[in-house]
mmCIF file of C-alpha atoms in Angstrom:
data_model
loop_
_atom_site.group_PDB
_atom_site.id
_atom_site.type_symbol
_atom_site.label_atom_id
_atom_site.label_comp_id
_atom_site.label_asym_id
_atom_site.label_seq_id
_atom_site.Cartn_x
_atom_site.Cartn_y
_atom_site.Cartn_z
ATOM 1 C CA MET A 10 -35.650 11.448 28.667
ATOM 2 C CA GLU A 11 -34.681 13.458 25.428
ATOM 3 C CA SER A 12 -31.184 13.384 24.623
ATOM 4 C CA ASP A 13 -29.018 16.036 23.024
ATOM 5 C CA LEU A 14 -26.991 15.816 19.883
ATOM 6 C CA LYS A 15 -23.740 15.057 21.504
ATOM 7 C CA THR A 16 -24.879 12.222 23.515
ATOM 8 C CA ILE A 17 -26.586 10.712 20.533
ATOM 9 C CA ASP A 18 -23.269 10.989 18.589
ATOM 10 C CA ASN A 19 -20.821 9.989 21.435
ATOM 11 C CA ALA A 20 -20.904 6.411 20.545
ATOM 12 C CA PHE A 21 -19.456 6.908 17.065
ATOM 13 C CA ILE A 22 -16.881 9.473 18.165
ATOM 14 C CA ALA A 23 -15.726 7.520 21.350
ATOM 15 C CA HIS A 24 -15.237 4.432 18.935
ATOM 16 C CA TYR A 25 -13.361 6.407 16.485
ATOM 17 C CA ARG A 26 -10.994 8.026 18.780
ATOM 18 C CA LYS A 27 -9.933 4.342 20.199
ATOM 19 C CA LEU A 28 -8.724 3.553 16.732
ATOM 20 C CA ILE A 29 -5.480 5.241 17.164
ATOM 21 C CA ASP A 30 -4.789 3.060 20.114
ATOM 22 C CA ILE A 31 -5.769 0.052 18.339
ATOM 23 C CA GLN A 32 -3.649 0.954 15.566
ATOM 24 C CA LYS A 33 -0.699 1.482 17.697
ATOM 25 C CA ASP A 34 -1.100 -1.911 19.230
ATOM 26 C CA VAL A 35 -1.486 -3.650 16.164
ATOM 27 C CA PHE A 36 1.613 -1.821 14.728
ATOM 28 C CA ASN A 37 3.860 -2.622 17.593
ATOM 29 C CA GLU A 38 2.893 -6.313 17.545
ATOM 30 C CA CYS A 39 3.517 -6.356 14.125
ATOM 31 C CA LYS A 40 7.099 -5.059 14.700
ATOM 32 C CA GLU A 41 7.799 -8.112 16.698
ATOM 33 C CA TYR A 42 6.002 -10.576 14.421
ATOM 34 C CA ASN A 43 7.770 -13.274 12.744
ATOM 35 C CA PHE A 44 6.427 -12.544 9.229
ATOM 36 C CA ASN A 45 6.489 -15.490 6.478
ATOM 37 C CA LEU A 46 6.853 -14.202 3.043
ATOM 38 C CA ASN A 47 6.068 -17.605 1.749
ATOM 39 C CA SER A 48 2.547 -17.545 3.057
ATOM 40 C CA ILE A 49 0.154 -15.045 1.865
ATOM 41 C CA GLU A 50 -0.964 -13.772 5.354
ATOM 42 C CA ILE A 51 0.266 -10.117 4.524
ATOM 43 C CA THR A 52 -2.328 -10.071 1.249
ATOM 44 C CA GLN A 53 -4.813 -11.399 3.184
ATOM 45 C CA ALA A 54 -4.484 -8.747 6.208
ATOM 46 C CA VAL A 55 -4.663 -6.206 3.210
ATOM 47 C CA HIS A 56 -7.779 -7.783 1.938
ATOM 48 C CA ASP A 57 -9.565 -7.918 5.465
ATOM 49 C CA ARG A 58 -8.476 -4.098 6.070
ATOM 50 C CA MET A 59 -9.883 -3.170 2.646
ATOM 51 C CA SER A 60 -12.901 -4.994 3.193
ATOM 52 C CA ALA A 61 -13.680 -3.680 6.382
ATOM 53 C CA PHE A 62 -13.199 -0.045 4.915
ATOM 54 C CA TRP A 63 -15.625 -0.678 2.077
ATOM 55 C CA ASP A 64 -18.330 -2.351 4.356
ATOM 56 C CA PHE A 65 -18.386 0.692 6.602
ATOM 57 C CA HIS A 66 -18.208 3.585 3.908
ATOM 58 C CA GLY A 67 -20.203 1.672 1.085
ATOM 59 C CA GLY A 68 -22.996 0.905 3.954
ATOM 60 C CA ASN A 69 -22.673 4.542 5.138
ATOM 61 C CA ALA A 70 -22.905 6.257 1.662
ATOM 62 C CA LYS A 71 -25.482 3.909 0.141
ATOM 63 C CA GLN A 72 -27.674 2.879 2.982
ATOM 64 C CA ILE A 73 -27.690 5.886 5.253
ATOM 65 C CA LEU A 74 -26.634 8.869 3.420
ATOM 66 C CA ASP A 75 -27.977 8.121 -0.118
ATOM 67 C CA ARG A 76 -24.701 9.227 -1.314
ATOM 68 C CA LYS A 77 -24.165 8.283 -5.205
ATOM 69 C CA ILE A 78 -20.430 8.017 -4.853
ATOM 70 C CA ASN A 79 -18.498 5.718 -2.470
ATOM 71 C CA THR A 80 -15.701 7.175 -0.447
ATOM 72 C CA GLY A 81 -12.290 6.389 -2.067
ATOM 73 C CA GLY A 82 -10.112 3.918 -0.794
ATOM 74 C CA SER A 83 -6.852 4.811 -2.234
ATOM 75 C CA ASP A 84 -5.434 6.495 0.721
ATOM 76 C CA PHE A 85 -6.517 3.821 3.098
ATOM 77 C CA PHE A 86 -5.090 1.204 1.111
ATOM 78 C CA LYS A 87 -1.891 2.988 0.861
ATOM 79 C CA GLU A 88 -1.620 3.292 4.630
ATOM 80 C CA THR A 89 -2.513 -0.336 5.035
ATOM 81 C CA CYS A 90 0.281 -1.502 2.784
ATOM 82 C CA LEU A 91 2.392 0.832 4.466
ATOM 83 C CA LEU A 92 1.650 -0.251 7.774
ATOM 84 C CA PHE A 93 2.836 -4.049 6.770
ATOM 85 C CA LEU A 94 5.720 -3.162 4.939
ATOM 86 C CA LYS A 95 7.112 -0.647 7.382
ATOM 87 C CA ALA A 96 6.819 -3.280 10.205
ATOM 88 C CA TYR A 97 8.556 -6.020 8.153
ATOM 89 C CA PHE A 98 11.570 -4.038 6.648
ATOM 90 C CA GLU A 99 12.302 -1.732 9.332
ATOM 91 C CA GLN A 100 12.229 -4.910 11.761
ATOM 92 C CA LYS A 101 14.777 -6.781 9.755
ATOM 93 C CA TYR A 102 17.001 -4.034 8.004
ATOM 94 C CA ASP A 103 18.597 -0.806 8.863
ATOM 95 C CA VAL A 104 16.146 1.103 6.603
ATOM 96 C CA ILE A 105 13.339 3.810 6.852
ATOM 97 C CA VAL A 106 10.073 3.003 5.189
ATOM 98 C CA THR A 107 8.167 6.147 4.516
ATOM 99 C CA SER A 108 5.470 7.690 2.177
ATOM 100 C CA GLU A 109 4.978 10.574 -0.128
ATOM 101 C CA LYS A 110 8.555 11.921 0.784
ATOM 102 C CA SER A 111 10.308 13.579 -2.220
ATOM 103 C CA ILE A 112 13.041 11.623 -3.319
ATOM 104 C CA LEU A 113 14.858 14.846 -4.640
ATOM 105 C CA LYS A 114 17.211 16.812 -2.754
ATOM 106 C CA LYS A 115 15.634 20.070 -3.738
ATOM 107 C CA GLY A 116 12.149 20.404 -4.900
ATOM 108 C CA ASN A 117 8.976 18.529 -3.978
ATOM 109 C CA SER A 118 8.335 16.454 -6.865
ATOM 110 C CA LEU A 119 8.652 12.838 -7.247
ATOM 111 C CA ARG A 120 6.930 11.789 -4.031
ATOM 112 C CA PRO A 121 6.224 8.085 -4.165
ATOM 113 C CA ASP A 122 3.448 6.257 -2.590
ATOM 114 C CA ILE A 123 6.007 4.161 -0.424
ATOM 115 C CA SER A 124 9.809 4.727 -0.415
ATOM 116 C CA ILE A 125 12.625 2.657 1.403
ATOM 117 C CA TRP A 126 15.531 4.499 2.318
ATOM 118 C CA THR A 127 19.089 3.873 4.077
ATOM 119 C CA LYS A 128 18.938 4.942 7.578
ATOM 120 C CA ASP A 129 20.412 8.458 6.578
ATOM 121 C CA TYR A 130 17.943 9.072 3.826
ATOM 122 C CA GLU A 131 20.930 9.198 1.466
ATOM 123 C CA GLU A 132 19.858 6.674 -0.924
ATOM 124 C CA VAL A 133 16.441 5.311 -2.292
ATOM 125 C CA LEU A 134 16.683 1.434 -2.147
ATOM 126 C CA ALA A 135 12.909 0.737 -3.390
ATOM 127 C CA VAL A 136 9.969 2.639 -4.263
ATOM 128 C CA ILE A 137 6.216 1.164 -4.272
ATOM 129 C CA GLU A 138 3.262 2.799 -6.159
ATOM 130 C CA LEU A 139 -0.149 1.607 -5.026
ATOM 131 C CA LYS A 140 -3.241 1.731 -6.921
ATOM 132 C CA ILE A 141 -6.856 0.627 -6.275
ATOM 133 C CA ASN A 142 -7.409 0.388 -10.045
ATOM 134 C CA ASN A 143 -6.044 2.120 -13.303
ATOM 135 C CA GLY A 144 -8.136 5.294 -12.306
ATOM 136 C CA TRP A 145 -8.793 7.958 -14.764
ATOM 137 C CA LYS A 146 -5.521 7.322 -16.832
ATOM 138 C CA GLY A 147 -7.185 3.981 -17.996
ATOM 139 C CA LYS A 148 -5.268 2.261 -20.856
ATOM 140 C CA ASN A 149 -2.414 4.893 -20.343
ATOM 141 C CA ILE A 150 -1.595 3.759 -16.883
ATOM 142 C CA MET A 151 1.249 1.579 -17.961
ATOM 143 C CA THR A 152 2.720 4.342 -20.047
ATOM 144 C CA HIS A 153 2.495 6.479 -16.802
ATOM 145 C CA LEU A 154 4.100 3.738 -14.656
ATOM 146 C CA GLN A 155 7.155 3.194 -16.879
ATOM 147 C CA GLU A 156 7.537 7.025 -17.024
ATOM 148 C CA ARG A 157 7.572 7.171 -13.240
ATOM 149 C CA GLU A 158 9.975 4.078 -12.835
ATOM 150 C CA GLU A 159 12.254 5.904 -15.541
ATOM 151 C CA ASN A 160 12.345 9.229 -13.510
ATOM 152 C CA ILE A 161 13.205 7.451 -10.226
ATOM 153 C CA LYS A 162 15.825 5.268 -11.743
ATOM 154 C CA HIS A 163 17.398 8.588 -13.288
ATOM 155 C CA TYR A 164 18.481 9.622 -9.772
ATOM 156 C CA TYR A 165 18.391 5.946 -7.972
ATOM 157 C CA PRO A 166 19.491 3.583 -10.743
ATOM 158 C CA ASN A 167 19.886 0.589 -8.595
ATOM 159 C CA SER A 168 16.582 0.899 -6.792
ATOM 160 C CA TYR A 169 13.680 -1.436 -7.158
ATOM 161 C CA PHE A 170 10.425 -0.165 -8.460
ATOM 162 C CA GLY A 171 7.210 -2.093 -8.162
ATOM 163 C CA VAL A 172 3.415 -1.393 -8.136
ATOM 164 C CA ILE A 173 0.640 -2.994 -6.020
ATOM 165 C CA ALA A 174 -2.822 -2.597 -7.372
ATOM 166 C CA PHE A 175 -5.926 -3.922 -5.369
ATOM 167 C CA TRP A 176 -8.048 -4.504 -8.424
ATOM 168 C CA ASN A 177 -5.734 -6.036 -10.978
ATOM 169 C CA PHE A 178 -5.302 -4.283 -14.605
ATOM 170 C CA PHE A 179 -1.694 -5.851 -15.466
ATOM 171 C CA GLU A 180 -0.936 -8.427 -18.231
ATOM 172 C CA ILE A 181 0.486 -11.617 -17.064
ATOM 173 C CA ASN A 182 4.235 -11.155 -18.473
ATOM 174 C CA SER A 183 7.684 -11.416 -17.322
ATOM 175 C CA ASP A 184 6.930 -8.395 -14.996
ATOM 176 C CA TRP A 185 4.152 -10.205 -13.179
ATOM 177 C CA LYS A 186 4.993 -10.702 -9.630
ATOM 178 C CA ASN A 187 8.657 -9.340 -10.124
ATOM 179 C CA LYS A 188 7.303 -5.711 -10.529
ATOM 180 C CA TYR A 189 3.380 -5.510 -10.897
ATOM 181 C CA VAL A 190 1.061 -7.288 -8.968
ATOM 182 C CA GLY A 191 -2.949 -6.963 -8.826
ATOM 183 C CA LEU A 192 -4.636 -9.036 -6.085
ATOM 184 C CA TYR A 193 -8.165 -9.299 -7.346
ATOM 185 C CA LYS A 194 -10.253 -9.331 -10.671
ATOM 186 C CA TYR A 195 -12.853 -6.939 -10.270
ATOM 187 C CA ASP A 196 -16.533 -8.254 -10.941
ATOM 188 C CA ARG A 197 -19.410 -5.760 -11.062
ATOM 189 C CA HIS A 198 -21.585 -8.431 -9.190
ATOM 190 C CA GLY A 199 -19.167 -8.780 -6.221
ATOM 191 C CA ARG A 200 -17.716 -12.052 -7.292
ATOM 192 C CA HIS A 201 -13.933 -10.839 -7.078
ATOM 193 C CA GLU A 202 -11.669 -13.733 -7.829
ATOM 194 C CA LYS A 203 -8.222 -13.820 -6.480
ATOM 195 C CA THR A 204 -5.246 -13.704 -8.815
ATOM 196 C CA ASN A 205 -2.008 -15.555 -8.022
ATOM 197 C CA GLY A 206 -0.128 -12.260 -7.427
ATOM 198 C CA TYR A 207 0.487 -11.402 -3.740
ATOM 199 C CA VAL A 208 1.957 -8.312 -1.815
ATOM 200 C CA GLU A 209 4.464 -10.929 -0.515
ATOM 201 C CA ASP A 210 5.796 -11.325 -4.248
ATOM 202 C CA ILE A 211 6.602 -7.543 -4.424
ATOM 203 C CA MET A 212 8.004 -7.736 -0.848
ATOM 204 C CA LYS A 213 10.240 -10.631 -1.877
ATOM 205 C CA ASN A 214 11.954 -8.554 -4.553
ATOM 206 C CA ILE A 215 12.287 -5.475 -2.501
ATOM 207 C CA GLU A 216 14.302 -7.706 -0.016
ATOM 208 C CA LEU A 217 16.641 -8.997 -2.879
ATOM 209 C CA THR A 218 17.492 -5.511 -3.729
ATOM 210 C CA ILE A 219 17.984 -4.489 0.055
ATOM 211 C CA GLN A 220 20.046 -7.548 0.631
ATOM 212 C CA GLN A 221 22.287 -6.835 -2.521
ATOM 213 C CA HIS A 222 22.718 -3.297 -1.461
ATOM 214 C CA PHE A 223 24.170 -4.103 1.984
ATOM 215 C CA ILE A 224 26.434 -6.833 0.453
ATOM 216 C CA GLN A 225 27.764 -4.432 -1.996
ATOM 217 C CA LYS A 226 28.513 -1.977 1.109
#
């Protein structure tokens, strides 16, 4: 019997609709999970999610649709990191972890990828910017990030500022692991080596800032 288009496409649609329930279950379990920042399990989870994302979108674009440009992963990377940071810090501390909320009382500028606030949204404790790579800014990316930090510190001088990149473009210096972390070295042939920087390194620095804030209060 010949199927109509709705029947043909239903398997994909049904699977896609189930993802929200899966995500809710994962997030609820993560909120109760005993994370260990001395391991690299969060970094590995971020890697596995990104790998799954690219497996689908890369395969869909190149193998099925003959699309010449892959679907960008920046938003998915942001959501992936947000999920684990939100689950960890909101479980342990009286804070709010959110994304793309303006840090200014008036106006809509300065919307960090991830920001961590006191419970009343009165003070920003930490800002984390997320990059897949250095993007169109290329060699000017560090100047951009430094200016971004200066703008944020103008309003919240005691806040922590850090950046997580999937493909590393940072130099190994005193800011490595303390402020900047790139997870993998990009290789055009697919042999992507791990760096010695992890999401957990940034999270440890955030945690020190949060703890210091509550000690002072």
